[in-house]
XYZ file of N, CA and C in Angstrom:
540
model
N -30.017 -117.160 87.571
C -30.040 -115.995 89.103
C -27.883 -116.458 88.714
N -27.269 -115.529 89.492
C -26.680 -114.920 89.171
C -25.531 -116.271 90.295
N -24.245 -116.347 89.701
C -23.615 -117.139 90.668
C -22.799 -117.374 91.517
N -22.597 -117.568 92.502
C -22.738 -116.931 94.248
C -20.956 -116.151 94.189
N -20.531 -115.733 94.616
C -19.192 -114.957 94.043
C -18.295 -116.011 94.319
N -17.320 -116.421 94.168
C -16.486 -117.160 94.232
C -15.454 -116.537 95.495
N -15.474 -117.050 96.197
C -13.973 -116.929 97.388
C -12.799 -117.810 96.809
N -11.512 -116.671 97.481
C -10.114 -117.963 97.927
C -10.181 -118.515 98.353
N -9.363 -120.326 98.700
C -9.836 -120.967 99.944
C -9.470 -120.273 101.051
N -8.616 -119.170 100.997
C -7.880 -119.533 102.524
C -9.107 -117.905 103.400
N -10.081 -117.931 102.095
C -10.628 -116.566 102.581
C -12.222 -117.460 102.908
N -12.088 -118.526 102.090
C -13.715 -119.108 102.235
C -13.647 -120.335 103.715
N -12.270 -120.365 105.152
C -11.650 -121.153 105.215
C -12.235 -119.983 106.584
N -12.531 -118.551 106.378
C -11.923 -117.294 107.144
C -13.108 -117.348 107.489
N -13.963 -117.123 106.935
C -15.796 -117.110 106.788
C -16.912 -118.333 107.595
N -16.265 -119.420 106.943
C -16.131 -120.820 108.295
C -16.139 -120.908 109.568
N -14.703 -120.649 109.152
C -14.484 -120.113 111.165
C -15.041 -119.162 111.692
N -15.181 -118.490 111.403
C -15.686 -117.203 111.636
C -17.097 -117.636 112.384
N -17.934 -118.137 111.289
C -19.454 -119.075 111.833
C -19.227 -119.465 112.460
N -17.800 -120.160 112.254
C -17.962 -122.167 113.527
C -18.191 -120.821 115.454
N -17.174 -119.980 115.352
C -16.659 -119.201 116.410
C -17.995 -118.957 116.887
N -18.477 -118.191 116.118
C -20.236 -117.425 116.660
C -21.244 -118.890 116.467
N -21.029 -119.213 116.235
C -21.906 -120.385 116.726
C -21.465 -121.201 117.785
N -19.518 -121.599 118.473
C -20.049 -121.618 119.402
C -20.237 -120.444 120.552
N -20.010 -119.640 120.570
C -19.736 -118.487 121.551
C -21.594 -118.836 121.568
N -22.434 -118.550 120.678
C -23.956 -118.098 121.069
C -23.956 -119.769 121.775
N -23.665 -120.326 121.279
C -23.834 -122.361 122.067
C -23.987 -122.139 123.689
N -22.565 -121.312 123.965
C -21.532 -121.768 125.502
C -22.611 -120.289 126.282
N -22.670 -119.290 125.781
C -23.631 -118.868 126.167
C -24.880 -118.576 126.457
N -25.490 -119.320 125.947
C -26.828 -119.838 126.644
C -26.939 -120.629 127.405
N -26.124 -121.417 126.990
C -25.822 -123.034 128.981
C -25.412 -121.908 129.831
N -24.588 -121.615 129.372
C -23.460 -120.232 130.646
C -25.087 -119.582 131.792
N -25.816 -118.844 130.755
C -26.814 -118.762 131.348
C -28.071 -119.827 131.811
N -27.767 -120.337 131.088
C -29.320 -120.901 131.568
C -28.320 -121.435 133.053
N -27.133 -122.115 133.067
C -26.691 -122.593 134.888
C -25.816 -121.201 135.749
N -25.593 -120.327 134.898
C -25.636 -118.788 136.314
C -26.289 -118.887 137.184
N -25.591 -118.230 138.759
C -26.710 -117.795 139.796
C -27.202 -116.835 138.986
N -27.962 -116.803 140.329
C -29.044 -115.477 140.408
C -28.980 -114.141 140.169
N -27.147 -113.830 139.582
C -26.483 -112.732 140.395
C -26.160 -112.250 139.383
N -26.496 -113.433 138.221
C -25.257 -112.718 136.760
C -27.414 -113.081 135.822
N -28.579 -114.229 136.375
C -29.659 -113.251 135.672
C -29.987 -112.411 136.255
N -29.781 -111.804 137.261
C -29.740 -110.351 137.544
C -29.644 -109.467 136.922
N -28.112 -109.489 136.689
C -27.422 -108.183 135.790
C -28.084 -108.462 134.234
N -28.140 -109.544 133.662
C -28.751 -109.799 132.219
C -29.806 -109.286 132.198
N -31.335 -109.796 133.514
C -32.011 -109.291 133.018
C -32.127 -107.562 133.482
N -31.390 -106.783 134.130
C -30.903 -105.198 134.293
C -30.585 -104.424 132.837
N -30.301 -105.469 132.351
C -29.677 -105.337 130.848
C -30.395 -105.023 130.175
N -31.327 -106.816 130.037
C -32.643 -106.251 128.997
C -33.241 -105.061 128.874
N -33.612 -104.163 131.149
C -34.294 -103.259 131.243
C -33.451 -102.621 130.379
N -32.480 -101.949 129.910
C -31.795 -100.755 129.538
C -31.990 -100.188 128.421
N -31.523 -101.904 127.635
C -31.986 -101.549 126.082
C -33.920 -101.467 125.758
N -33.779 -101.917 126.680
C -35.635 -101.564 126.878
C -35.668 -101.131 125.707
N -35.936 -99.904 125.774
C -36.508 -98.608 125.399
C -35.408 -98.683 123.546
N -35.073 -99.465 123.868
C -34.576 -99.120 122.156
C -35.534 -99.947 121.329
N -36.625 -100.544 121.717
C -37.864 -101.542 121.276
C -38.799 -100.383 120.549
N -38.722 -99.051 121.720
C -40.293 -98.403 120.854
C -39.267 -97.100 120.350
N -38.633 -96.653 118.948
C -37.656 -96.049 118.817
C -39.021 -94.225 118.849
N -39.912 -94.174 118.278
C -40.627 -93.099 118.927
C -40.380 -92.481 120.601
N -40.331 -92.755 122.081
C -40.216 -92.874 123.005
C -38.626 -92.418 122.988
N -37.433 -93.619 122.434
C -35.680 -93.062 122.506
C -36.031 -91.828 122.115
N -36.488 -91.601 120.900
C -35.698 -90.367 120.170
C -36.509 -89.040 120.877
N -37.816 -89.182 121.464
C -37.757 -88.020 122.701
C -37.481 -88.542 124.110
N -37.104 -89.253 125.031
C -37.057 -89.037 126.077
C -35.289 -89.306 125.846
N -34.583 -90.273 125.425
C -32.976 -90.865 125.117
C -32.636 -89.805 124.791
N -31.979 -90.054 123.641
C -31.564 -89.249 122.399
C -31.522 -87.739 122.355
N -32.616 -86.909 122.534
C -33.233 -85.246 122.290
C -32.467 -84.918 123.575
N -32.798 -85.509 124.442
C -30.841 -84.887 126.170
C -29.966 -85.379 125.683
N -29.325 -87.217 125.077
C -28.755 -86.968 124.769
C -27.708 -85.482 123.911
N -28.474 -85.450 122.755
C -28.378 -84.254 121.691
C -27.754 -82.911 122.235
N -29.126 -82.757 123.169
C -28.513 -81.101 124.210
C -27.208 -81.352 125.339
N -27.680 -82.446 125.560
C -25.767 -82.666 126.508
C -24.598 -81.982 125.856
N -24.604 -83.050 124.130
C -23.091 -82.681 123.676
C -23.843 -81.112 122.776
N -24.896 -80.994 122.675
C -24.655 -79.366 122.372
C -24.448 -78.635 123.101
N -24.620 -78.593 124.569
C -24.293 -78.076 125.881
C -22.420 -78.882 125.414
N -21.927 -79.602 125.300
C -20.094 -79.814 125.697
C -20.067 -79.155 124.876
N -19.875 -79.248 123.237
C -20.166 -77.939 122.664
C -19.384 -76.410 122.104
N -20.590 -76.654 123.597
C -20.743 -74.766 123.423
C -19.770 -74.239 124.397
N -19.640 -74.918 124.781
C -18.189 -75.312 126.234
C -16.625 -74.931 125.866
N -16.438 -76.333 124.894
C -15.222 -76.262 124.234
C -14.968 -74.843 123.636
N -16.297 -74.489 122.669
C -16.455 -73.185 122.302
C -16.118 -72.516 123.001
N -16.550 -71.908 123.850
C -15.836 -70.409 124.200
C -15.170 -71.150 124.894
N -14.842 -71.733 125.769
C -12.891 -72.164 125.650
C -12.065 -71.475 124.603
N -12.359 -72.292 124.212
C -10.764 -72.204 122.729
C -11.576 -70.714 122.859
N -12.687 -69.980 122.540
C -11.993 -68.683 122.938
C -12.126 -66.983 123.931
N -12.576 -68.062 125.179
C -11.577 -67.034 126.241
C -9.755 -67.453 126.316
N -9.820 -68.549 125.649
C -7.414 -68.412 124.937
C -7.010 -68.473 124.245
N -8.366 -67.934 123.282
C -7.602 -67.021 122.229
C -7.268 -67.648 121.499
N -7.787 -68.737 121.166
C -7.543 -70.206 119.749
C -8.527 -69.523 119.096
N -8.545 -70.759 117.833
C -9.554 -70.005 117.026
C -10.899 -71.200 117.439
N -11.612 -70.441 118.508
C -13.326 -70.924 118.395
C -14.251 -70.863 116.655
N -13.771 -72.105 116.682
C -15.169 -73.542 115.483
C -15.403 -73.766 116.030
N -16.792 -73.971 115.142
C -18.045 -75.615 115.672
C -17.216 -76.779 115.781
N -16.556 -76.783 114.698
C -15.434 -78.483 113.919
C -14.305 -77.778 115.301
N -13.287 -77.212 115.731
C -12.701 -77.307 116.351
C -12.938 -77.868 117.947
N -14.170 -77.621 118.794
C -14.777 -77.739 119.330
C -15.850 -79.127 119.536
N -15.927 -79.483 118.462
C -16.141 -80.655 118.261
C -15.182 -81.562 118.397
N -13.844 -81.236 117.205
C -12.538 -82.316 117.540
C -12.092 -81.667 118.900
N -12.375 -81.306 120.260
C -11.815 -81.311 121.383
C -13.209 -82.029 122.311
N -14.195 -81.755 122.290
C -15.054 -83.363 123.082
C -14.673 -84.499 122.258
N -14.540 -84.912 121.492
C -14.574 -86.317 120.679
C -13.144 -86.406 120.966
N -12.785 -85.424 121.359
C -11.088 -86.503 121.666
C -11.280 -86.656 123.103
N -11.504 -85.038 123.567
C -11.668 -85.411 125.042
C -12.495 -86.743 125.652
N -13.423 -87.439 124.943
C -13.779 -88.825 125.302
C -13.220 -89.825 124.966
N -12.706 -89.707 123.862
C -11.616 -90.609 123.856
C -10.548 -91.251 124.649
N -10.184 -89.864 124.793
C -8.895 -90.170 126.658
C -9.716 -90.718 127.070
N -10.762 -91.264 127.510
C -10.743 -91.676 128.604
C -11.821 -92.974 128.528
N -11.772 -93.074 126.897
C -11.455 -94.641 127.205
C -10.968 -96.124 127.504
N -9.697 -95.994 127.441
C -8.756 -96.136 128.178
C -8.531 -95.821 129.470
N -8.680 -96.692 130.813
C -8.452 -95.091 132.070
C -7.402 -95.275 132.643
N -6.519 -95.059 132.030
C -4.697 -94.837 132.432
C -4.726 -94.084 133.556
N -5.377 -92.786 133.560
C -5.816 -91.766 135.305
C -6.464 -91.785 136.014
N -6.595 -90.937 136.879
C -8.598 -90.578 136.908
C -8.624 -88.936 135.895
N -9.958 -89.702 135.430
C -10.237 -88.606 135.189
C -9.785 -88.874 133.652
N -8.703 -88.940 132.918
C -7.789 -89.198 131.744
C -7.274 -88.159 131.276
N -6.579 -87.493 133.077
C -5.523 -86.120 132.837
C -4.018 -86.732 132.037
N -3.566 -85.673 131.902
C -2.289 -85.890 131.226
C -2.404 -86.750 129.554
N -3.455 -87.592 129.625
C -3.465 -88.775 128.812
C -4.667 -87.557 127.863
N -5.549 -86.626 128.755
C -6.604 -86.031 127.842
C -5.804 -84.737 127.426
N -4.141 -84.216 127.827
C -3.981 -83.252 127.361
C -2.727 -83.789 125.647
N -2.449 -84.898 125.852
C -1.290 -85.131 125.053
C -2.901 -85.088 123.446
N -3.679 -85.743 123.362
C -4.803 -86.154 122.458
C -4.736 -84.775 122.479
N -5.030 -83.734 122.594
C -5.841 -82.682 122.702
C -4.613 -81.955 122.385
N -2.943 -81.911 122.600
C -1.598 -80.630 121.891
C -1.917 -81.633 120.504
N -2.424 -83.102 120.211
C -1.647 -83.846 119.112
C -3.024 -82.894 118.191
N -4.009 -83.409 118.738
C -4.911 -83.209 117.653
C -4.632 -81.379 116.973
N -4.950 -80.662 117.667
C -3.957 -78.917 117.823
C -3.486 -78.778 117.009
N -2.046 -80.014 116.569
C -1.038 -79.375 116.799
C -0.878 -78.743 115.238
N -2.208 -78.482 115.165
C -1.722 -77.932 112.960
C -2.827 -76.236 112.932
N -3.870 -76.640 114.077
C -3.949 -74.734 114.242
C -3.399 -74.701 114.568
N -2.316 -74.318 116.713
C -2.556 -73.746 117.543
C -1.075 -73.991 118.114
N 0.165 -73.664 118.452
C 0.561 -73.792 118.970
C 0.657 -75.228 119.916
N 1.963 -76.172 120.388
C 1.737 -77.320 121.158
C 1.178 -75.875 122.994
N 2.305 -74.851 123.356
C 1.094 -74.401 124.487
C 0.403 -73.988 124.632
N -0.073 -73.425 123.923
C -1.312 -72.722 123.918
C -1.881 -73.865 123.724
N -2.159 -75.563 123.534
C -2.851 -76.092 123.210
C -2.991 -77.274 124.427
N -2.147 -77.236 125.207
C -1.901 -77.799 125.898
C -1.662 -76.739 127.981
N -1.904 -75.105 127.368
C -2.674 -74.213 128.560
C -4.292 -74.910 128.616
N -4.268 -74.552 127.331
C -5.859 -74.263 126.917
C -6.722 -76.069 127.922
N -6.462 -77.343 126.992
C -6.556 -78.213 127.759
C -5.806 -78.533 129.044
N -5.689 -78.134 129.803
C -5.569 -77.943 131.579
C -6.061 -77.392 132.058
N -6.539 -76.295 130.828
C -7.669 -75.036 132.109
C -9.283 -75.349 132.109
N -9.458 -75.901 130.529
C -10.700 -76.136 130.386
C -11.247 -77.397 130.825
N -9.766 -77.947 131.037
C -9.521 -80.345 131.980
C -10.338 -78.956 134.213
N -9.444 -78.252 133.965
C -10.042 -78.022 135.860
C -11.072 -76.877 135.508
N -11.362 -76.568 134.814
C -12.763 -75.540 134.448
C -13.838 -76.602 135.124
N -14.508 -77.860 133.986
C -14.979 -78.467 134.095
C -15.187 -79.075 135.339
N -13.400 -79.342 135.830
C -13.961 -80.348 136.986
C -14.328 -79.798 138.331
N -14.134 -78.524 138.506
C -14.371 -77.566 139.198
C -15.224 -77.288 139.016
N -16.437 -77.213 137.927
C -17.945 -76.997 138.048
C -18.513 -78.036 138.343
N -18.301 -79.778 137.399
C -18.643 -80.380 138.476
C -19.456 -80.809 139.571
N -17.931 -80.861 139.929
C -17.907 -81.790 141.571
C -18.570 -80.522 142.388
N -18.793 -78.794 142.399
C -19.478 -77.951 143.050
C -21.335 -78.476 142.330
N -21.497 -79.093 141.642
C -22.921 -79.056 141.424
C -22.707 -80.512 142.040
N -21.640 -81.259 142.072
C -22.013 -82.624 142.534
C -22.447 -82.124 144.078
N -21.251 -81.573 144.729
C -21.466 -81.047 146.326
C -22.948 -80.661 146.249
N -23.427 -79.704 145.740
C -24.392 -79.176 146.137
C -25.973 -79.734 145.796
N -25.750 -81.092 144.909
C -27.039 -81.795 144.291
C -27.044 -82.774 145.810
N -25.447 -82.880 146.831
C -25.886 -84.406 147.322
C -26.370 -83.013 148.395
N -25.380 -82.029 149.137
C -25.806 -80.741 150.343
C -28.026 -80.973 150.096
N -28.416 -80.582 148.942
C -30.099 -80.471 148.244
C -29.784 -81.835 149.043
N -29.978 -83.541 148.542
C -31.072 -84.587 149.296
C -30.760 -84.409 150.248
N -29.749 -84.170 151.194
C -29.253 -84.739 151.963
C -29.925 -83.217 153.330
N -30.701 -81.980 152.377
C -31.727 -81.389 152.807
C -29.855 -80.500 154.116
N -28.817 -80.152 153.754
C -28.227 -79.641 154.123
C -27.031 -77.854 153.913
N -26.533 -76.758 154.466
C -26.430 -76.354 153.796
C -24.936 -75.962 154.746
N -24.230 -77.440 155.094
C -22.774 -77.724 155.548
C -22.429 -78.502 154.543
N -21.226 -78.615 153.722
C -20.519 -79.694 152.737
C -20.387 -80.530 153.123
N -19.338 -80.639 154.407
C -19.094 -82.038 154.873
C -19.993 -82.875 155.310
N -21.120 -82.214 156.422
C -22.513 -82.718 156.180
C -22.380 -84.182 155.700
N -22.745 -83.283 154.825
C -23.582 -83.495 153.035
C -22.498 -84.787 152.955
N -20.977 -84.329 152.863
C -21.267 -85.996 152.143
C -20.767 -86.901 153.549
N -20.785 -86.633 154.103
C -20.752 -87.583 155.799
C -21.651 -88.646 155.383
N -23.470 -87.989 155.638
C -24.398 -88.485 155.393
C -24.327 -89.643 154.302
N -23.857 -88.706 153.294
C -23.884 -89.490 151.792
C -22.410 -90.490 152.063
N -21.635 -90.943 152.428
C -21.242 -92.277 152.610
C -21.556 -92.767 153.756
N -22.437 -92.409 154.726
C -23.175 -93.333 155.436
C -24.055 -93.944 154.475
N -24.887 -93.624 153.937
C -26.181 -93.599 152.879
C -25.706 -94.913 151.911
N -24.292 -94.898 151.138
C -23.372 -95.666 150.098
C -23.232 -97.345 151.810
N -23.456 -97.185 152.420
C -22.574 -98.207 153.270
C -23.835 -98.951 152.828
N -24.763 -98.515 153.578
C -25.634 -99.533 154.119
C -26.382 -100.594 152.884
């Protein structure tokens, strides 16, 4: 058998400390869950339900991953179309970059919807391809357009759910339903 790899003294200490930390976290986590109130147990059960689909990879691919892939395809298609509409170089690579940067801008929610953060990140991501003014105009236009379309779809869905053609009546019915 080959000899085990030799670790520097401080590396061995770090590995042992990490292993002890993981063991301690697992032990404390199990004890906390054993004595947790019913609400925490309920949330844990819901989390288990949420990841249960991962236990059947074929079903996950059919019913989850395929829809996620279609959603990403639609987002990339919209970014491609908006790039072209603003007269910017419309390539699949730039469209993917715009979608990824847009998603990253909402990781740390500094502002609602990533407004401002998204513009800064897109301007930076596109700085070698287009001018700052064009990248900023594109980013603002795309975010405003996507927000408007999403709002329209959401209001239409609420109106359909509450069977009314009056948006304010649907909004009041939605607010009343969420208070229950």
